[in-house]
Short mmCIF file of C-alpha atoms in Angstrom, two decimals:
data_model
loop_
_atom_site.label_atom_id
_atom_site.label_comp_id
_atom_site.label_asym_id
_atom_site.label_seq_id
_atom_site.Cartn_x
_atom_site.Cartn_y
_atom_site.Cartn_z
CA UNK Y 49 -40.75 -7.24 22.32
CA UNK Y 50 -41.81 -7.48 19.01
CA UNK Y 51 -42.67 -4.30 17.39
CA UNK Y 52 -46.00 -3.03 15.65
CA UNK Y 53 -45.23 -2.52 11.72
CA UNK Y 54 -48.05 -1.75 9.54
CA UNK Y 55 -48.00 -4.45 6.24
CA UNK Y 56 -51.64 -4.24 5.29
CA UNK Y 57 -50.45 -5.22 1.39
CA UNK Y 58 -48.24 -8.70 2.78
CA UNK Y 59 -50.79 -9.31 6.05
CA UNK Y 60 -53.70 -9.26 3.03
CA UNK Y 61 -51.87 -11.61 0.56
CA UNK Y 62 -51.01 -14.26 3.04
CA UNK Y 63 -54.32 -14.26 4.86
CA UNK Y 64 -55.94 -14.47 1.45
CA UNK Y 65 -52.86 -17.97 0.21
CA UNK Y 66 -54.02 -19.56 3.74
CA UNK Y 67 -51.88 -22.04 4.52
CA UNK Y 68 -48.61 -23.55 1.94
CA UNK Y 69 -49.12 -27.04 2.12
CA UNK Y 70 -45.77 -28.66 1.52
CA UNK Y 71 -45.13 -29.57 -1.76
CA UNK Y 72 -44.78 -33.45 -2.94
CA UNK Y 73 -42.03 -35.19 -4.57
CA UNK Y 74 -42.39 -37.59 -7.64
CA UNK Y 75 -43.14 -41.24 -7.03
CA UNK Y 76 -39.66 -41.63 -8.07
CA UNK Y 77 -37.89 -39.79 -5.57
CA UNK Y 78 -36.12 -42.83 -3.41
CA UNK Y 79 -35.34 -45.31 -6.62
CA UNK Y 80 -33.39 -41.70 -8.17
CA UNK Y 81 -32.15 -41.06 -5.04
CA UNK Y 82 -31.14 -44.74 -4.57
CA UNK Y 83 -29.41 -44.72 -8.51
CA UNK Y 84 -27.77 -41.46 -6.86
CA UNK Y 85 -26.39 -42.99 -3.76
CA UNK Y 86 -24.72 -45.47 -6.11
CA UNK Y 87 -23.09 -43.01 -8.92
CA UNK Y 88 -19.16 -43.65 -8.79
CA UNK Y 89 -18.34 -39.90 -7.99
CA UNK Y 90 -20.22 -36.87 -9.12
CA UNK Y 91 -20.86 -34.82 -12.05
CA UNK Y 92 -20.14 -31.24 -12.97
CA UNK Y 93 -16.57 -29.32 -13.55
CA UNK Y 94 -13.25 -31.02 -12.16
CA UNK Y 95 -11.34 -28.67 -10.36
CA UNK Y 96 -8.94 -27.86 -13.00
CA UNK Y 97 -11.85 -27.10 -15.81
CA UNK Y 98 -14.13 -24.65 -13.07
CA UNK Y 99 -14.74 -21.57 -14.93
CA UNK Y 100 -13.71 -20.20 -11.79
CA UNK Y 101 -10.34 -21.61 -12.19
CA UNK Y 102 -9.68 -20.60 -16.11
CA UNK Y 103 -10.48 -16.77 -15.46
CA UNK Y 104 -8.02 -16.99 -12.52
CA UNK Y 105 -5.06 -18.31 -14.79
CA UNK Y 106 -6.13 -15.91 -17.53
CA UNK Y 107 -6.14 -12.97 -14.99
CA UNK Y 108 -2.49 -13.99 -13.52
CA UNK Y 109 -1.26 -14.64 -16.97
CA UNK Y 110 -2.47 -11.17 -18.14
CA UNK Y 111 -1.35 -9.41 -15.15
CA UNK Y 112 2.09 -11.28 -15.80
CA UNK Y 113 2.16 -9.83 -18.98
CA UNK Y 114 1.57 -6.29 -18.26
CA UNK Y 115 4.36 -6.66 -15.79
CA UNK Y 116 6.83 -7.65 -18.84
CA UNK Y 117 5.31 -5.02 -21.16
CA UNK Y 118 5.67 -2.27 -18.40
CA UNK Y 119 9.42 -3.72 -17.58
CA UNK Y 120 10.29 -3.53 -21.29
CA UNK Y 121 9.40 0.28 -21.85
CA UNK Y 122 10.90 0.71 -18.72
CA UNK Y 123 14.13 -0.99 -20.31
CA UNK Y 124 13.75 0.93 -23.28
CA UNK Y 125 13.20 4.27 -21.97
CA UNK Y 126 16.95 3.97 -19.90
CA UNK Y 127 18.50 2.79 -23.16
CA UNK Y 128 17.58 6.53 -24.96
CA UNK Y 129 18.53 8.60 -21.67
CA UNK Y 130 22.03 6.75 -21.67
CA UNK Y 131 22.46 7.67 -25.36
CA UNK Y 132 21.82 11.48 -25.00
CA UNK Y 133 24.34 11.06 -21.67
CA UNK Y 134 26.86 10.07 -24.78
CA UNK Y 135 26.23 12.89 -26.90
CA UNK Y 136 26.28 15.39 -23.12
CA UNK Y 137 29.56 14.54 -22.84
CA UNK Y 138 30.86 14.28 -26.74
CA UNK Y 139 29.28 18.24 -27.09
CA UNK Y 140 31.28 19.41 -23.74
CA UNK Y 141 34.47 18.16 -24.93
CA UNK Y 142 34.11 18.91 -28.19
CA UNK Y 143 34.47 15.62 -29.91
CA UNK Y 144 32.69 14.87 -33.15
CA UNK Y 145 31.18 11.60 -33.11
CA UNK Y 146 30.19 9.95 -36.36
CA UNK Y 147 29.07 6.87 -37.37
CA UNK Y 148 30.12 6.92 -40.73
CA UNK Y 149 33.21 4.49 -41.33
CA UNK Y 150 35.98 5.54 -43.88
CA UNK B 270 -40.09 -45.48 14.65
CA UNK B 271 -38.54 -43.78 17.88
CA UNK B 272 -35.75 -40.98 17.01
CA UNK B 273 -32.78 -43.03 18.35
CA UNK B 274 -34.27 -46.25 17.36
CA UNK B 275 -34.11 -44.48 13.58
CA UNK B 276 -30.41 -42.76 14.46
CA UNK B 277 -29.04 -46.28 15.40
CA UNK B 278 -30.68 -47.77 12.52
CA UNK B 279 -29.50 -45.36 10.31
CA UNK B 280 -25.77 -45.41 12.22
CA UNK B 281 -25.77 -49.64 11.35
CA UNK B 282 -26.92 -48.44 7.94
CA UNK B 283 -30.21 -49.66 8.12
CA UNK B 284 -32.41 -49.83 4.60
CA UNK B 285 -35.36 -49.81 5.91
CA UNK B 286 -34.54 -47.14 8.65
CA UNK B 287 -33.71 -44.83 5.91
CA UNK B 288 -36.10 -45.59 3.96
CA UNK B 289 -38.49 -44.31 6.65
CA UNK B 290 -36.97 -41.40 7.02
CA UNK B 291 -36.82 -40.51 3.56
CA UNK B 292 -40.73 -40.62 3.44
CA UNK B 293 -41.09 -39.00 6.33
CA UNK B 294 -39.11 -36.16 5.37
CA UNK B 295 -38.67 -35.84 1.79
CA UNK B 296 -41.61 -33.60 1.31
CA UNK B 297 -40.35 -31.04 4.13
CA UNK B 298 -36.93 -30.93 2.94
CA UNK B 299 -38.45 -30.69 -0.96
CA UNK B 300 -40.68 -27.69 0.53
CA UNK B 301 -37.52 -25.98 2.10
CA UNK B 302 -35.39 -26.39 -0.73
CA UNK B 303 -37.79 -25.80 -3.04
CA UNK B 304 -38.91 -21.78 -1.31
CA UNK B 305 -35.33 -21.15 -1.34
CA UNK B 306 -34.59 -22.23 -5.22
CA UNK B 307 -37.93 -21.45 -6.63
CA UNK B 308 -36.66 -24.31 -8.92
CA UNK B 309 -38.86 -27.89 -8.72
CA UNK B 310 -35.74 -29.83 -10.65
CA UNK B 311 -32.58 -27.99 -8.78
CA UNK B 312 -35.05 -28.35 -5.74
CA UNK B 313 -35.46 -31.88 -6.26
CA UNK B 314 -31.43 -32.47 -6.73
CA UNK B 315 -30.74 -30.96 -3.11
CA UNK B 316 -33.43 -32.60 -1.52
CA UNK B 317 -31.61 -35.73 -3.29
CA UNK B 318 -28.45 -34.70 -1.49
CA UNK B 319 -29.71 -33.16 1.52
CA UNK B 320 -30.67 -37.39 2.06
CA UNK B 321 -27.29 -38.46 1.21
CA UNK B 322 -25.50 -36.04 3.36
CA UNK B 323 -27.74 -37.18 5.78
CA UNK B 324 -27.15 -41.19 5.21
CA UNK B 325 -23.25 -40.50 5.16
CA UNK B 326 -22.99 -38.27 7.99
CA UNK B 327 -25.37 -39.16 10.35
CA UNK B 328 -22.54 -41.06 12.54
CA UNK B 329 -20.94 -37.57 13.43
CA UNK B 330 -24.19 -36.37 14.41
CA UNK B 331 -23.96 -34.52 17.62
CA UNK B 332 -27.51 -34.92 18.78
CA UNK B 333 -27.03 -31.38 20.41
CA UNK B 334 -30.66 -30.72 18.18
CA UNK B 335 -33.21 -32.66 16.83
CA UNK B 336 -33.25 -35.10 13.86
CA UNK B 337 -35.31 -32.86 12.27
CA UNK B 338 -33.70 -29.60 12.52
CA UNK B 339 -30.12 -31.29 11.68
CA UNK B 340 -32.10 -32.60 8.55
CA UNK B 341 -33.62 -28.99 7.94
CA UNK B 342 -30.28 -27.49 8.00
CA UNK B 343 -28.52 -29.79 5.71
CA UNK B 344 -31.28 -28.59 3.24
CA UNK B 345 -31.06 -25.28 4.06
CA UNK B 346 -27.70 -25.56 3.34
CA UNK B 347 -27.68 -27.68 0.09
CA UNK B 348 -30.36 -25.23 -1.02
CA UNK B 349 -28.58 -22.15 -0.59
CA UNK B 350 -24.96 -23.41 -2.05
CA UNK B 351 -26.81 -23.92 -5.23
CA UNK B 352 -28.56 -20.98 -5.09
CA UNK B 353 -24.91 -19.27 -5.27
CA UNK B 354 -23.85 -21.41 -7.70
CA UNK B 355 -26.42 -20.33 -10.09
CA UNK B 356 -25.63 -17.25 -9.50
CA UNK B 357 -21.86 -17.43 -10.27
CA UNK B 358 -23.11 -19.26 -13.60
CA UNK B 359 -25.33 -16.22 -14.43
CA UNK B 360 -22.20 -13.66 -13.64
CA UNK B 361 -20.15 -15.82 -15.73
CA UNK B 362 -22.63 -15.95 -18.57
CA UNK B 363 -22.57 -12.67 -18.92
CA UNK B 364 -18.81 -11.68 -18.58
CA UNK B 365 -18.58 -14.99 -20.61
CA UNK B 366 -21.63 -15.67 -22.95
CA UNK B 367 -19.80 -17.74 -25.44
CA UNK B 368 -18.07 -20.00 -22.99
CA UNK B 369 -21.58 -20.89 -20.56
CA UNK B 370 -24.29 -22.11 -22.49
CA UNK B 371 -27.42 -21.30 -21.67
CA UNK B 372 -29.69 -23.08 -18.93
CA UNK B 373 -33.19 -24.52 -19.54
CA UNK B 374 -34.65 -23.79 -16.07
CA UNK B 375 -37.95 -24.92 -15.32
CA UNK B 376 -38.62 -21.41 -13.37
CA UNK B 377 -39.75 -18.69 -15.05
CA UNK B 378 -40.60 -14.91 -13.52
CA UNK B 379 -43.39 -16.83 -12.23
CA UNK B 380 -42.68 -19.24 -9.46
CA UNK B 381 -45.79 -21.63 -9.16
CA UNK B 382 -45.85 -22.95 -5.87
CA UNK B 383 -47.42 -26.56 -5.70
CA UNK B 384 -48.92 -25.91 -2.49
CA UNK B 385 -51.06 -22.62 -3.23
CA UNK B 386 -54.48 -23.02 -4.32
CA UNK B 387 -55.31 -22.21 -7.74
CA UNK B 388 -57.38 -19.40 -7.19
CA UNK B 389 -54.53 -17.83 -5.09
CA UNK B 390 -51.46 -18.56 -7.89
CA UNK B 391 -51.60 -14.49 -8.95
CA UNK B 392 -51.08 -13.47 -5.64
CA UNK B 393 -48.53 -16.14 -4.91
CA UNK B 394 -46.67 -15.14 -7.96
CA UNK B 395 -46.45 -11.59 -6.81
CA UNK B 396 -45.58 -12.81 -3.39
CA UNK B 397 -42.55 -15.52 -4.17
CA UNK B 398 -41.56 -12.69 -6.94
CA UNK B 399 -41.23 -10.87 -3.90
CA UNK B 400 -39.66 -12.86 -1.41
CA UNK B 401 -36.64 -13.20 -4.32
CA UNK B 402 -35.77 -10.22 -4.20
CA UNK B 403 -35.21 -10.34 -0.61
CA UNK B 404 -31.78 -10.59 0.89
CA UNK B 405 -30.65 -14.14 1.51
CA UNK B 406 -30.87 -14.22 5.31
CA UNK B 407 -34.26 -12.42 5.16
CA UNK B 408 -35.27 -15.05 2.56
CA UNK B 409 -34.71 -18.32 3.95
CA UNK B 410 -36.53 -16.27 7.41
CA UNK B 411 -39.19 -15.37 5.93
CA UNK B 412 -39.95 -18.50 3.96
CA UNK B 413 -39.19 -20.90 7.08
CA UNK B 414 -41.69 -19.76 9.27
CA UNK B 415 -44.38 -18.00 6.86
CA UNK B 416 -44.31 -20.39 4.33
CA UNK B 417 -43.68 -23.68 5.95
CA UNK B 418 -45.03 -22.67 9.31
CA UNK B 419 -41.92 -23.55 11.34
CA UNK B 420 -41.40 -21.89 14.72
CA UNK B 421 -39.07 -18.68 15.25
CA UNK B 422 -37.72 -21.27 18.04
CA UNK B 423 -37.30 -24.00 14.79
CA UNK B 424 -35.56 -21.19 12.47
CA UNK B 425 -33.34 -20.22 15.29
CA UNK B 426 -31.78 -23.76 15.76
CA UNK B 427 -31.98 -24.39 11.32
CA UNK B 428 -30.73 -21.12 10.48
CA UNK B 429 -28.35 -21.10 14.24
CA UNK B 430 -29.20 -17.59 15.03
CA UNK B 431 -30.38 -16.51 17.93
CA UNK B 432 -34.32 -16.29 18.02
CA UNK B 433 -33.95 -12.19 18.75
CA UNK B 434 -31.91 -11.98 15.26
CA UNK B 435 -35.02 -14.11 13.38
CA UNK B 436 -37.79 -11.65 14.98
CA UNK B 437 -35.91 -9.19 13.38
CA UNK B 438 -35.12 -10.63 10.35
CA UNK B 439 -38.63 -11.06 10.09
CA UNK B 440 -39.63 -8.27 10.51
CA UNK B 441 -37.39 -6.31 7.78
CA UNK B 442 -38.24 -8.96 5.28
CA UNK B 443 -41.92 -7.56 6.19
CA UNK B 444 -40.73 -4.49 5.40
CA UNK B 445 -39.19 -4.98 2.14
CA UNK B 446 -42.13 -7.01 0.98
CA UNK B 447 -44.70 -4.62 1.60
CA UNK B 448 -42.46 -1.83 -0.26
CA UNK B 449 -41.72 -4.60 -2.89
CA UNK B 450 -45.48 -5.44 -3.19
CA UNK B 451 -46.50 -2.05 -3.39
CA UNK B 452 -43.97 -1.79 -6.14
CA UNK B 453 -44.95 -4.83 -8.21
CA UNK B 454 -49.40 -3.93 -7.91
CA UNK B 455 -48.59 -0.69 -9.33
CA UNK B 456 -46.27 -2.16 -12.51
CA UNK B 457 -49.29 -4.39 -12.94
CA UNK B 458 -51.90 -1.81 -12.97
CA UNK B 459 -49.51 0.44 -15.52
#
């Protein structure tokens, strides 16, 4: 069952348009449609040039990026701790450790 | 021309069979496309390929519905995908606005519907302004069987839903579009 709603505003508007006769096409329609029919293939983007395409490589080749940029600090953080490990164990035993060359 | 006389014609790849059904339909599937894109040119291009479609397809067609109604959907169909399309463009642009040129649409704010008298075209600016801002489903409801006149029983087989989910589609597009309307007189008046 359908139910009751009140649309005074719409109900008014369309009772006032009456009746949407359907639109016509040019006199052209079938002889463009016909010169469609008979294009080779059809325009627009090939599937390698779709915007949609270019922002997904550019999104994978930024993510792949941060990736190596967070891997690298990573890298570079372990490098310092394993030098003060060095130094840990020169202090305990007491050795002097110099980089100076005679 | 009988409907199977025009499906076999059509099947053998009859000229004048499709020809036929071309002008018998080209108008309707304009009018459908044409509500939903509330473009005449982008309207004009799937009506275009709603007839192709039709031409290359029409030897896997089931029969399980009418010529018509397969036709309808096709440009229901067409209609809608480039409705989404244009709408990826306009994301795009605007992520993008060096890369996406700018379209000359023959739309503006104000849809002009062919088919309205003249002394109604304020109202049926308001009203198509309206029905855009409906959601999709609601939409291509509302604009099947108010605008074109179709029967909930014709949008249930285009739109494949069962005729209890058009009543109610209906009906909450009637809802938005009162709210909407009520919304756009008072802008006016300001």
């Amino acid at each position: 069952m359908k139910k009751d709603i009140n649309t005074p505003l719409l109900d008014e508007i369309l009772q006032d348009i009456g009746t949407f006769r359907d639109p016509e096409t040019s006199d052209f329609f079938y002889t463009r449609l016909k010169a469609k029919m008979e294009e080779p293939s059809p325009a627009g983007w090939s599937l390698p040039m779709k915007p949609v395409w270019i922002i997904g490589i550019f999104l994978v080749l930024l993510g792949l990026n941060s990736i190596m940029l967070v891997k690298q600090f990573q890298s570079a953080k372990t490098t310092t701790t394993e030098s003060t490990g060095v130094s840990d164990v020169a202090n305990i035993y007491d050795l002097k450790i110099s980089s100076t060359t005679y | 021309m009988d409907e199977q006389e025009l499906i076999q014609g059509l099947r053998q790849g009859d000229e004048p069979a499709f020809r036929w059904l071309v002008d018998q339909f080209r108008n309707r599937v304009y009018h459908t496309a044409l509500n939903i894109l509330q473009d005449d040119k982008e309207a004009e291009d799937a009506a275009q390929e709603t007839f192709i479609q039709v031409y290359e397809s029409v030897s896997s067609f089931r029969e399980d519905s009418s010529l018509s109604t397969w036709i309808y959907r096709i440009a229901m169909h067409k209609a809608l995908d480039k409705l989404r399309r244009r709408k990826t463009r306009q994301t795009l642009r605007k992520i993008l606005p060096w890369w996406m040129p700018e379209e000359k649409r023959s739309s503006s704010e104000n849809f002009d519907h062919p088919g309205v008298a003249a002394e109604q075209k304020e109202k049926s600016y308001l009203l198509f302004r309206a029905i855009n801002s409906l959601p999709l489903k609601q939409k291509t409801a509302f604009n099947l069987i108010k605008v074109q006149g179709l029967s909930y029983k014709e949008a249930s087989a285009i739109m494949d839903q069962p005729v209890k989910a058009i009543e109610s589609l209906i009906t909450r597009a009637r809802i938005n579009l009162q709210e909407k309307l009520e919304q756009l007189y008072k802008s006016n008046r300001q």
